[in-house]
Coordinates of C-alpha atoms in Angstrom, one line a residue:
T158 CA 4.8 -8.9 9.5
P159 CA 2.0 -10.4 7.3
R160 CA 3.9 -9.2 4.1
F161 CA 7.1 -10.8 5.6
V162 CA 5.4 -14.3 5.9
I163 CA 3.7 -14.0 2.5
E164 CA 7.0 -13.2 0.9
L165 CA 8.8 -16.1 2.7
Y166 CA 6.4 -18.4 1.0
D167 CA 7.0 -16.7 -2.4
Y168 CA 10.7 -17.0 -1.9
F169 CA 10.2 -20.7 -1.1
K170 CA 8.2 -21.3 -4.2
H171 CA 11.0 -19.9 -6.4
T172 CA 13.8 -21.8 -4.7
L173 CA 12.3 -24.8 -2.9
D174 CA 14.8 -24.1 0.0
T175 CA 13.1 -26.4 2.5
M176 CA 16.1 -25.9 5.0
F177 CA 15.4 -22.2 5.2
L178 CA 11.6 -22.8 5.6
R179 CA 12.2 -25.1 8.5
K180 CA 14.4 -22.6 10.2
M181 CA 11.9 -19.8 9.7
Y182 CA 8.8 -21.8 10.9
P183 CA 9.2 -20.8 14.6
V184 CA 9.3 -17.2 13.5
V185 CA 6.2 -17.5 11.4
K186 CA 4.3 -19.3 14.3
R187 CA 5.4 -16.7 16.7
S188 CA 4.2 -14.0 14.4
I189 CA 0.7 -15.7 14.1
E190 CA 0.3 -16.6 17.7
G191 CA 1.4 -13.2 18.9
T192 CA -1.1 -11.4 16.7
L193 CA -3.8 -13.7 18.0
K194 CA -2.8 -13.0 21.6
Y195 CA -2.2 -9.3 21.4
H196 CA -3.6 -7.7 18.2
T197 CA -6.9 -9.4 17.3
D198 CA -10.4 -8.7 18.5
S199 CA -13.3 -11.1 19.1
L200 CA -14.0 -11.4 15.4
F201 CA -10.3 -12.2 14.7
F202 CA -9.8 -8.9 12.9
L203 CA -6.2 -7.6 13.3
T204 CA -6.3 -4.4 15.1
H205 CA -3.9 -1.4 14.8
G206 CA -3.5 2.3 15.3
D207 CA -4.6 5.1 13.1
A208 CA -1.3 5.4 11.3
E209 CA -0.2 1.7 11.4
T210 CA -1.0 0.8 7.8
W211 CA 1.0 1.9 4.7
M212 CA -1.0 5.2 5.0
D213 CA 1.2 6.2 7.9
A214 CA 1.7 10.0 7.7
V215 CA 1.3 11.8 11.1
G216 CA 1.0 15.4 11.8
P217 CA 0.8 17.5 15.0
D218 CA -3.0 16.6 15.4
G219 CA -2.4 12.9 14.7
A220 CA -2.8 10.8 11.5
W221 CA -3.6 12.6 8.2
S222 CA -5.4 9.6 7.0
P223 CA -6.7 7.7 10.2
R224 CA -7.6 4.1 9.5
G225 CA -7.8 2.6 13.0
N226 CA -8.4 0.3 14.3
R227 CA -9.2 -2.2 11.5
A228 CA -8.3 -1.5 7.8
D229 CA -9.6 -3.6 5.0
D230 CA -6.1 -4.3 3.5
I231 CA -4.8 -5.3 6.8
Q232 CA -7.4 -8.0 7.2
A233 CA -6.6 -9.3 3.8
L234 CA -2.8 -9.5 4.4
W235 CA -3.6 -11.1 7.9
Y236 CA -5.8 -13.6 6.0
K237 CA -2.9 -14.5 3.6
Q238 CA -0.6 -14.8 6.6
L239 CA -2.8 -17.4 8.2
N240 CA -3.0 -19.2 4.8
V241 CA 0.8 -19.4 4.5
G242 CA 1.0 -20.4 8.2
F243 CA -1.1 -23.4 7.8
R244 CA 0.8 -24.6 4.7
L245 CA 4.0 -24.2 6.6
A246 CA 2.5 -26.1 9.7
E247 CA 1.5 -28.9 7.4
F248 CA 5.1 -29.1 6.1
V249 CA 6.6 -29.4 9.6
K250 CA 3.8 -31.7 10.7
D251 CA 2.4 -29.2 13.4
E252 CA -1.1 -30.5 12.9
Q253 CA -2.5 -28.6 16.0
S254 CA -1.4 -25.2 14.6
K255 CA -2.5 -26.1 11.2
Q256 CA -6.0 -27.0 12.2
R257 CA -6.3 -23.9 14.5
W258 CA -5.2 -21.4 11.8
V259 CA -7.4 -22.9 9.1
E260 CA -10.4 -22.5 11.4
I261 CA -9.5 -18.9 12.4
G262 CA -8.9 -18.1 8.7
T263 CA -12.3 -19.4 7.7
T264 CA -14.0 -17.4 10.6
L265 CA -12.0 -14.3 9.6
Q266 CA -13.2 -14.5 6.1
T267 CA -16.8 -14.9 7.1
N268 CA -16.7 -12.1 9.5
F269 CA -15.0 -9.8 6.9
I270 CA -18.0 -10.1 4.5
K271 CA -20.3 -9.7 7.4
H272 CA -18.8 -6.5 8.7
F273 CA -16.8 -5.0 5.9
Y274 CA -19.3 -5.6 3.0
N275 CA -22.5 -3.8 2.6
S276 CA -24.8 -5.9 0.6
N277 CA -27.3 -3.0 -0.1
T278 CA -24.7 -0.7 -1.6
Q279 CA -22.1 -3.3 -2.6
V280 CA -19.5 -1.1 -1.0
V281 CA -16.5 -2.6 0.9
Y282 CA -15.7 -0.3 3.7
D283 CA -12.0 1.0 4.0
H284 CA -11.9 0.4 7.7
L285 CA -13.8 -0.1 10.8
N286 CA -13.2 2.4 13.6
A287 CA -12.6 1.5 17.3
D288 CA -16.3 2.3 18.1
N289 CA -17.4 -0.2 15.3
T290 CA -18.6 2.5 13.0
S291 CA -17.7 2.0 9.4
D292 CA -15.7 4.3 7.0
S293 CA -16.7 4.1 3.3
Q294 CA -14.2 6.4 1.8
L295 CA -13.1 5.1 -1.6
R296 CA -9.5 4.3 -1.4
P297 CA -7.2 1.8 -3.3
N298 CA -6.8 -0.4 -0.3
V299 CA -10.0 -2.3 -1.3
L300 CA -8.0 -3.9 -4.2
F301 CA -6.2 -6.1 -1.6
T302 CA -9.4 -7.7 -0.5
Y303 CA -10.3 -9.7 -3.5
S304 CA -9.2 -12.9 -1.9
M305 CA -11.6 -12.4 1.0
F306 CA -14.6 -12.9 -1.3
L307 CA -15.9 -16.5 -1.9
N308 CA -18.5 -14.9 -4.1
K309 CA -16.4 -12.8 -6.5
N310 CA -19.3 -10.8 -7.9
Q311 CA -19.5 -9.0 -4.6
F312 CA -16.2 -7.4 -5.2
M313 CA -17.0 -6.2 -8.7
K314 CA -18.6 -2.8 -7.8
S315 CA -15.6 -1.9 -5.9
F316 CA -13.3 -2.7 -8.8
F317 CA -15.4 -0.6 -11.1
D318 CA -15.6 2.3 -8.7
V319 CA -11.7 2.3 -8.1
T320 CA -11.1 2.0 -11.8
K321 CA -13.4 4.8 -12.8
Q322 CA -12.4 7.2 -10.0
L323 CA -8.9 6.4 -8.9
V324 CA -7.0 4.9 -11.7
Y325 CA -5.6 7.6 -14.0
P326 CA -3.4 6.8 -17.0
H327 CA -0.3 7.9 -15.0
G328 CA -1.2 5.7 -11.8
V329 CA -3.6 5.1 -9.0
A330 CA -4.6 7.9 -6.7
S331 CA -4.9 7.3 -2.9
L332 CA -8.3 8.9 -2.4
S333 CA -11.3 9.6 -4.7
P334 CA -11.5 13.1 -6.1
E335 CA -15.2 13.3 -5.0
D336 CA -14.0 13.2 -1.4
D337 CA -13.9 16.7 0.1
N338 CA -10.5 15.7 1.7
F339 CA -9.0 15.2 -1.7
H340 CA -5.5 16.9 -2.0
P341 CA -4.5 17.1 -5.8
F342 CA -0.9 18.1 -5.4
H343 CA 1.8 16.8 -3.1
H344 CA 3.5 20.1 -2.5
F345 CA 1.0 23.1 -2.3
E346 CA 2.5 25.3 0.3
P347 CA 1.3 27.3 2.1
N348 CA -2.3 25.9 1.8
Y349 CA -1.3 22.7 3.4
V350 CA 1.9 20.7 4.4
Q351 CA 2.8 17.9 2.1
D352 CA 2.0 15.1 4.5
A353 CA -1.6 16.3 4.4
A354 CA -1.7 15.2 0.7
Y355 CA 0.5 12.1 1.1
H356 CA -2.2 9.6 1.3
N357 CA -5.3 11.8 0.5
G358 CA -5.4 12.1 -3.2
I359 CA -2.0 11.9 -4.9
V360 CA -0.9 9.1 -7.0
W361 CA 1.4 6.2 -5.6
T362 CA 3.1 4.5 -8.4
W363 CA 3.3 1.1 -6.6
L364 CA -0.5 1.0 -6.3
A365 CA -0.7 0.3 -10.0
G366 CA 0.6 -3.1 -9.2
P367 CA -2.5 -4.7 -7.4
W368 CA -4.9 -2.9 -9.9
I369 CA -3.1 -4.4 -12.9
D370 CA -3.2 -7.8 -11.3
L371 CA -7.0 -7.7 -11.2
A372 CA -7.4 -5.9 -14.4
T373 CA -5.4 -8.5 -16.4
Q374 CA -7.1 -11.4 -14.5
F375 CA -10.5 -9.9 -15.6
G376 CA -9.3 -9.7 -19.4
L377 CA -8.7 -6.0 -19.2
Q378 CA -5.0 -6.1 -20.3
N379 CA -5.6 -3.6 -23.0
V380 CA -7.0 -1.1 -20.4
A381 CA -4.2 -1.9 -17.9
F382 CA -1.6 -1.5 -20.5
Q383 CA -2.5 2.3 -20.8
V384 CA -1.2 2.6 -17.3
T385 CA 1.8 0.4 -17.9
S386 CA 2.8 2.3 -21.0
D387 CA 2.7 5.6 -19.1
M388 CA 4.9 4.1 -16.4
T389 CA 7.3 2.9 -19.0
R390 CA 7.5 6.5 -20.3
Q391 CA 8.2 7.7 -16.8
I392 CA 11.2 5.2 -16.5
V393 CA 12.6 5.9 -19.9
S394 CA 12.2 9.7 -20.1
R395 CA 11.1 11.4 -16.9
G396 CA 12.8 12.1 -13.5
A397 CA 15.6 9.7 -12.7
I398 CA 16.1 7.7 -15.8
G399 CA 15.7 3.8 -15.4
T400 CA 13.6 4.0 -12.3
M401 CA 10.4 5.4 -10.9
S402 CA 9.4 8.1 -8.5
E403 CA 7.5 7.5 -5.3
L404 CA 4.6 9.7 -6.2
L405 CA 2.9 11.9 -8.9
D406 CA 0.4 14.7 -8.5
A407 CA -3.1 13.6 -9.2
V408 CA -3.6 16.3 -11.8
P409 CA -1.5 18.7 -13.9
R410 CA -0.8 22.2 -12.4
A411 CA -2.2 25.2 -14.3
N412 CA -0.4 25.7 -17.7
E413 CA 1.3 22.3 -17.4
S414 CA 0.7 19.3 -19.6
E415 CA 1.2 16.4 -17.2
P416 CA 1.3 15.8 -13.4
R417 CA 4.5 16.4 -11.6
L418 CA 6.7 13.7 -10.2
S419 CA 7.1 14.0 -6.4
G420 CA 8.4 12.2 -3.4
T421 CA 11.7 10.3 -3.6
F422 CA 13.1 10.2 -7.1
S423 CA 13.7 6.5 -7.0
Q424 CA 11.3 4.1 -5.1
A425 CA 12.1 0.5 -5.0
W426 CA 8.6 -0.8 -4.5
S427 CA 7.3 1.3 -7.4
L428 CA 9.9 -0.3 -9.8
A429 CA 9.4 -3.7 -8.2
E430 CA 5.7 -3.7 -8.9
F431 CA 6.3 -2.6 -12.4
I432 CA 8.6 -5.6 -13.0
R433 CA 6.3 -8.0 -11.2
N434 CA 3.3 -6.9 -13.3
C435 CA 5.4 -7.7 -16.4
Y436 CA 6.0 -11.3 -15.4
Q437 CA 2.9 -12.2 -13.3
S438 CA 0.2 -10.1 -14.8
Y439 CA 0.9 -9.8 -18.6
L440 CA 3.2 -12.9 -19.1
G441 CA 1.1 -14.7 -16.6
V442 CA 4.0 -16.5 -15.0
G443 CA 3.6 -18.5 -11.8
V444 CA 6.2 -20.7 -10.2
N445 CA 4.9 -23.6 -8.2
S446 CA 1.5 -21.8 -8.3
N447 CA -1.5 -24.1 -9.0
V448 CA -4.8 -22.8 -10.4
Y449 CA -6.5 -26.1 -10.9
K450 CA -7.6 -28.6 -8.1
T451 CA -4.1 -29.7 -7.1
S452 CA -2.9 -29.3 -3.5
D453 CA -0.7 -26.2 -2.9
N454 CA 1.0 -27.8 0.2
I455 CA 4.8 -27.8 0.4
K456 CA 5.2 -31.6 0.0
H457 CA 3.5 -31.3 -3.5
L458 CA 5.8 -28.4 -4.6
V459 CA 9.0 -30.2 -3.6
S460 CA 8.0 -33.5 -5.3
N461 CA 6.7 -31.9 -8.4
P462 CA 8.0 -28.4 -9.3
H463 CA 5.9 -26.6 -12.0
I464 CA 5.4 -23.5 -13.8
L465 CA 2.0 -21.8 -14.6
L466 CA 1.8 -19.9 -17.9
A467 CA -1.6 -17.8 -18.2
P468 CA -0.6 -15.1 -20.7
K469 CA -2.6 -12.0 -21.0
L470 CA -0.7 -10.0 -23.6
P471 CA -2.1 -6.7 -24.8
L472 CA -3.0 -6.2 -28.4
S473 CA 0.2 -4.0 -28.9
I474 CA 2.5 -6.9 -27.9
S475 CA 2.5 -10.0 -30.2
K476 CA 5.9 -11.5 -29.1
A477 CA 7.8 -11.8 -25.8
E478 CA 11.0 -13.7 -24.7
F479 CA 11.9 -14.1 -21.1
T480 CA 13.5 -16.4 -18.5
V481 CA 11.7 -18.0 -15.5
L482 CA 14.2 -18.6 -12.6
M483 CA 13.6 -21.7 -10.4
G484 CA 16.3 -21.8 -7.8
N485 CA 19.6 -22.1 -9.6
D486 CA 17.9 -23.3 -12.8
G487 CA 16.4 -21.2 -15.7
V488 CA 13.8 -21.9 -18.2
D489 CA 13.8 -19.8 -21.5
I490 CA 10.2 -19.1 -22.7
E491 CA 9.0 -17.5 -26.0
Y492 CA 5.4 -16.3 -26.6
Q493 CA 4.4 -15.7 -30.3
K494 CA 0.8 -14.5 -30.9
T495 CA -1.4 -13.8 -33.9
K496 CA -5.1 -13.1 -34.2
S497 CA -5.9 -17.0 -34.3
Q498 CA -2.8 -18.6 -32.8
F499 CA -0.7 -18.6 -29.6
E500 CA 2.6 -20.3 -29.7
I501 CA 4.8 -21.0 -26.7
A502 CA 8.4 -22.4 -26.9
I503 CA 9.9 -23.6 -23.6
T504 CA 13.7 -24.6 -23.4
P505 CA 15.2 -25.6 -20.1
Q506 CA 18.8 -24.1 -19.6
T507 CA 19.8 -27.0 -17.7
F508 CA 18.5 -30.7 -17.5
L509 CA 15.3 -30.5 -15.7
P510 CA 13.3 -33.7 -15.4
D511 CA 9.7 -33.9 -14.5
L512 CA 9.1 -30.2 -14.8
R513 CA 5.4 -29.8 -15.2
V514 CA 3.7 -26.8 -17.1
E515 CA 0.2 -25.6 -16.7
F516 CA -1.2 -23.5 -19.6
L517 CA -4.3 -21.4 -19.1
M518 CA -5.9 -20.5 -22.4
P519 CA -6.1 -16.7 -23.0
Q520 CA -9.7 -15.1 -23.2
D521 CA -9.2 -13.6 -26.5
M522 CA -8.3 -17.1 -27.9
I523 CA -11.9 -18.3 -27.1
I524 CA -14.3 -15.6 -27.5
E525 CA -14.8 -12.2 -29.3
Q526 CA -14.9 -9.1 -27.1
G527 CA -18.4 -8.3 -25.7
A528 CA -19.7 -11.8 -26.3
A529 CA -20.3 -12.9 -22.6
E530 CA -20.2 -11.8 -19.0
N531 CA -19.0 -15.1 -17.7
M532 CA -16.9 -17.7 -19.3
E533 CA -14.7 -20.7 -18.6
L534 CA -11.1 -20.9 -19.6
P535 CA -9.6 -24.4 -20.3
I536 CA -6.4 -25.3 -18.6
Y537 CA -3.8 -27.8 -19.9
R538 CA -1.0 -29.7 -18.1
F539 CA 2.0 -31.3 -19.7
T540 CA 5.5 -32.3 -18.7
I541 CA 8.3 -30.9 -20.8
L542 CA 11.1 -32.8 -22.4
P543 CA 14.2 -31.8 -20.2
D544 CA 16.7 -31.6 -23.1
R545 CA 15.0 -29.8 -26.0
R546 CA 12.9 -27.0 -27.2
N547 CA 9.3 -27.8 -26.4
V548 CA 6.5 -26.1 -28.4
L549 CA 2.8 -25.7 -27.5
I550 CA 0.4 -24.3 -30.1
A551 CA -3.1 -23.1 -29.4
E552 CA -5.1 -22.5 -32.6
N553 CA -8.9 -22.6 -33.2
G554 CA -9.6 -24.3 -29.8
V555 CA -7.2 -27.1 -30.5
V556 CA -3.9 -27.4 -28.4
T557 CA -0.9 -29.4 -29.4
F558 CA 2.2 -30.0 -27.4
N559 CA 5.3 -31.1 -29.3
G560 CA 3.0 -31.9 -32.3
K561 CA 0.5 -34.0 -30.5
N562 CA -3.0 -33.0 -29.4
I563 CA -3.6 -32.6 -25.7
S564 CA -6.9 -32.2 -23.8
P565 CA -7.8 -29.8 -21.0
I566 CA -7.7 -31.1 -17.6
G567 CA -10.5 -28.8 -16.6
V568 CA -11.8 -25.3 -16.7
I569 CA -11.4 -22.1 -14.7
P570 CA -14.4 -19.7 -14.3
S571 CA -13.6 -16.2 -15.5
F572 CA -15.4 -12.9 -15.9
G573 CA -16.2 -12.4 -19.6
P574 CA -15.5 -9.1 -21.4
A575 CA -19.1 -8.1 -21.6
M576 CA -18.9 -7.5 -17.7
F577 CA -16.6 -4.6 -18.5
K578 CA -18.0 -3.1 -21.6
D579 CA -18.5 0.3 -20.1
I580 CA -15.4 0.5 -18.0
T581 CA -13.0 3.4 -18.4
L582 CA -10.0 5.0 -16.6
A583 CA -10.6 8.0 -14.6
T584 CA -9.9 11.4 -16.1
P585 CA -7.8 13.8 -14.0
I586 CA -10.1 16.7 -13.1
L587 CA -9.5 19.4 -10.7
R588 CA -12.5 20.4 -8.6
S589 CA -12.6 24.1 -7.9
D590 CA -14.4 23.8 -4.7
L591 CA -12.0 21.6 -3.0
P592 CA -11.3 22.8 0.7
S593 CA -7.7 21.8 0.3
L594 CA -7.2 24.4 -2.4
K595 CA -8.8 27.3 -0.6
G596 CA -6.2 27.3 2.2
P597 CA -6.9 27.9 5.9
E598 CA -9.6 30.4 7.0
H599 CA -7.0 32.2 9.2
S600 CA -4.4 34.5 7.9
M601 CA -1.1 33.2 7.0
L602 CA 2.2 34.6 8.5
T603 CA 5.1 35.1 6.1
N604 CA 8.8 34.2 7.0
Q605 CA 9.3 37.9 7.1
D606 CA 6.7 38.3 9.8
I607 CA 7.9 35.3 11.8
K608 CA 11.7 36.2 11.7
Q609 CA 11.6 39.9 12.6
T610 CA 14.2 40.9 15.4
N611 CA 14.8 43.9 17.3
S612 CA 17.9 43.7 19.6
E613 CA 16.9 47.0 21.3
A614 CA 13.5 45.9 22.4
P615 CA 13.2 46.0 26.1
V616 CA 13.3 42.5 27.8
L617 CA 10.0 41.8 29.7
V618 CA 10.9 38.2 30.9
E619 CA 14.0 36.1 31.1
L620 CA 14.3 32.8 32.7
A621 CA 17.3 30.5 32.9
D622 CA 16.8 26.7 33.0
P623 CA 19.5 24.3 34.3
L624 CA 21.4 22.4 31.9
G625 CA 20.7 18.6 31.6
D626 CA 17.6 18.5 33.6
D627 CA 15.1 18.0 30.6
K628 CA 15.5 14.4 29.9
G629 CA 12.4 12.7 31.4
D630 CA 11.2 11.7 34.9
G631 CA 13.2 8.5 35.1
D632 CA 10.4 6.4 34.1
Y633 CA 10.5 7.7 30.6
V634 CA 13.8 9.1 29.3
Y635 CA 13.9 11.3 26.1
P636 CA 14.8 11.8 23.5
R637 CA 14.7 8.1 22.6
T638 CA 15.1 8.5 18.9
S639 CA 18.6 8.4 17.3
Y640 CA 17.7 11.2 15.1
L641 CA 17.9 13.7 17.9
N642 CA 21.1 14.4 19.8
P643 CA 21.1 14.5 23.5
G644 CA 20.1 17.9 24.6
S645 CA 17.9 18.6 21.7
L646 CA 14.9 18.9 24.1
D647 CA 16.9 20.5 27.1
I648 CA 15.8 24.2 27.2
T649 CA 18.3 26.4 28.9
N650 CA 17.0 29.9 28.4
F651 CA 13.6 31.6 27.6
S652 CA 13.1 35.4 27.1
I653 CA 10.4 37.7 25.8
S654 CA 10.9 41.3 24.6
A655 CA 8.6 43.7 22.9
D656 CA 8.5 47.0 21.1
E657 CA 5.5 49.0 19.9
S658 CA 4.8 46.5 17.0
N659 CA 6.0 43.0 18.0
V660 CA 6.5 40.6 20.8
Y661 CA 9.7 38.5 20.5
F662 CA 10.2 35.1 21.9
N663 CA 13.7 33.6 22.2
L664 CA 14.4 30.1 23.3
K665 CA 17.7 28.4 23.6
F666 CA 18.4 24.6 23.8
A667 CA 21.5 22.8 24.9
N668 CA 22.2 20.9 21.8
L669 CA 19.6 21.7 19.0
S670 CA 20.0 19.1 16.2
N671 CA 18.4 18.6 12.8
P672 CA 16.9 15.2 12.4
G673 CA 17.1 15.3 8.6
W674 CA 13.3 15.0 8.1
H675 CA 11.3 17.7 6.3
Q676 CA 14.1 20.3 6.0
E677 CA 11.5 23.0 5.1
Y678 CA 10.2 22.7 8.7
G679 CA 13.6 23.2 10.4
F680 CA 14.2 21.4 13.8
Q681 CA 10.9 19.6 13.2
L682 CA 11.2 17.1 16.2
T683 CA 11.9 19.7 18.8
Y684 CA 8.4 20.9 19.5
I685 CA 7.5 24.1 21.5
A686 CA 4.3 25.2 23.0
I687 CA 4.1 28.8 24.5
A688 CA 0.8 29.2 26.4
I689 CA -0.2 32.9 27.1
D690 CA -2.6 33.6 30.0
K691 CA -3.9 37.2 29.2
D692 CA -6.5 37.7 31.8
G693 CA -4.7 36.1 34.8
V694 CA -8.1 34.7 36.0
N695 CA -8.0 31.2 37.6
N696 CA -9.4 28.5 35.3
S697 CA -10.3 31.1 32.6
G698 CA -9.2 29.7 29.2
G699 CA -7.8 26.5 27.9
R700 CA -5.7 24.0 29.8
E701 CA -5.1 21.3 27.4
V702 CA -1.8 22.0 25.3
G703 CA -2.7 19.3 22.7
M704 CA -0.6 18.4 19.8
N705 CA 0.0 14.9 21.2
S706 CA 1.8 16.4 24.2
N707 CA -0.7 14.8 26.8
Y708 CA 0.1 17.9 28.9
R709 CA -2.3 20.1 30.9
V710 CA -1.4 23.3 32.6
N711 CA -2.5 24.2 36.0
S712 CA -5.9 25.9 36.4
E713 CA -4.3 29.3 37.5
L714 CA -2.3 29.4 34.3
A715 CA -5.3 28.7 31.9
F716 CA -4.6 30.4 28.7
E717 CA -6.3 32.4 26.0
N718 CA -3.8 32.0 23.3
I719 CA -1.1 29.4 22.5
I720 CA 2.0 29.5 20.0
Y721 CA 3.1 26.2 18.5
V722 CA 6.6 26.0 17.2
G723 CA 7.6 22.9 15.2
G724 CA 6.4 21.9 11.7
G725 CA 6.0 25.6 11.1
I726 CA 4.6 28.3 13.5
R727 CA 1.0 28.2 14.5
L728 CA -1.0 30.7 16.7
A729 CA -4.2 29.5 18.1
D730 CA -6.9 30.4 20.8
S731 CA -7.8 28.6 23.9
S732 CA -9.7 25.9 21.9
R733 CA -6.5 25.4 19.8
K734 CA -8.2 26.7 16.7

C-alpha cells in the first residue's frame, strides 16, 4: 500500500492528471487512516507479520527471514506514504487530515531515530521484534531509510557497511556473508531448500536500484557504474536476452567463473530499476521534483511544471541523448561532457510555454577528487524558450544559458569525494565454515529410500475415511486457495504395511491437485503429519504436531516419532527435531 501511494504521486508528477488525483484521494485517505487504526503501535510504527515485507519466503517452520513486527524499510515507506498523503490533502483542501498526517510523520521520524538508530555503534537496526528487542543483521533494507535521517551523517556508516559487504559487481546481496545464516547459492539441494536462501544471502538484481540512487547522489557514479555495467552485460549476453533475471548466486560455484543466474528468467522490477537508474541516477532527471526551497505541493506543480537536471555521468560516458516525457509532451535533451565543460541542449518536441528547468552542477565540475568531505553544489534555474533548441554551458565555474551568464539561485549541501576515498565494492568470498554448506546434522534420505514399495508386504493397518468430510468445521472451510482443487485435503484411505526392512505408508485423497508451486516438492500444499506412538504410555512423548498446524494430539496418543510429508519428507522425534 505505501508503494501504491508513492507511485500514485510519481504518476501525477509525470502527467499532472489532477482529475485522477481527486478520484484517488479517498483511497489514499482510507489507506492512511486504516493503517493508523489497525496497524500502528504507540510510536506510530507500522506493524506487520514476520513475512509481510518483500522478504516474504515462508517454510514449514515459519518465515525464513523473520522481520516482524517492525522492519526499517517498512517504516521508511510508511513515512513517504504520509508525506504524499499530506500533499494530496493540501490539494483537495482537507486541512484537518493534512495537519494530522504532518504531525504523525514528524513524530514517526523522531521515533525512528530514537528506536532504530544506535548512536554508539552507528548501526541502523533491520527490524524491531514484537518484544521490542532489536535485530542488527546487515541487510540491504537499510538503504531505504536515508530519508528518515535529518542528520544525514548518521546514515553514512550503514551505507559504507552495505557497500563493503553486500554490494558485489554483479549486484546487491540480501544478507552479509559474515552472518552465519548466509546462503551463497539459491539452489543447493539437498543441503537446504531454495527458499532458505531466497532472502538470506543471494543477490536480488532489483536491489541495485536504491543503492545506485545513493551512490550517485554521493558522487560515486564511477563506483556505481561497475554494477550497472555488469547488469548491462547480463541484459545483453546472459540468460534471457534483453531482460534481467530475478536473482543471482552470491558467489560463483566451484570451477565456474561467474555466479549463476537464478529465479525467474525475466523479472519486471529488476529491469525497471535498471531503466530508472539510467534516467534518475546517472542522467539525474526529475520531473516536477524540486531540490531547492520551492514548495512541492500540487498547486505549484500544476501552475509551473518543471524539469530537474542533476547529471552524474560516470567517466566512461561523455555523451547522452534522451527524451523526458511530461504527460503527452516530450522534451529532447542532450548531454555533452569534457573534462572542463558540461553542455546541455534542451529542445521541446511541442510548444511548451513557461517550462522551467533546474540544473544542479555536477561535483566533478567543481572540485578535484579527494579534495573535501563536504561541499556545496550550486543550483541554477531558467525558463526554456518553447520553440527552439536551448543550450546551457557550464565551464570553469561560469554558467551560460542561450549565450547569457546566469547566476545560481542557491546551493545544495553534498558529501564530498574525500568522504568515500576508502570505499570499495564487496569481493565475493565463500566462507568454508558456513552452516548452510555443511548440510543438516541428520542423515538424508534418498528418493530411492523414500519410494521403495512392496505389494506383498502384509497390511498392518487400513482405515477408510468418508468422502467429502474433510473441508473444515463450518467456521472455517478449506481449501480456500484457488490453487488447490476441492478434495485435495480430503483423505479417503490410510494404510500401513511392513516387511523385514521397511514400513510402508499409503495415503489416498479424493482429488489430489498440483498447485504449480515448487514442482520439486510435488503436491506441496497438501501437508501430512503421521504421528507414531511407540510406547503406548499416556502423555509420554510429544503432543504438538507443529509445522503451523496449530494441532495437538490427545495425551493418550502422545508420540515418540513423527513423519512430515510435504515440501519433502522429514522424520523427527517427539521434540520435532
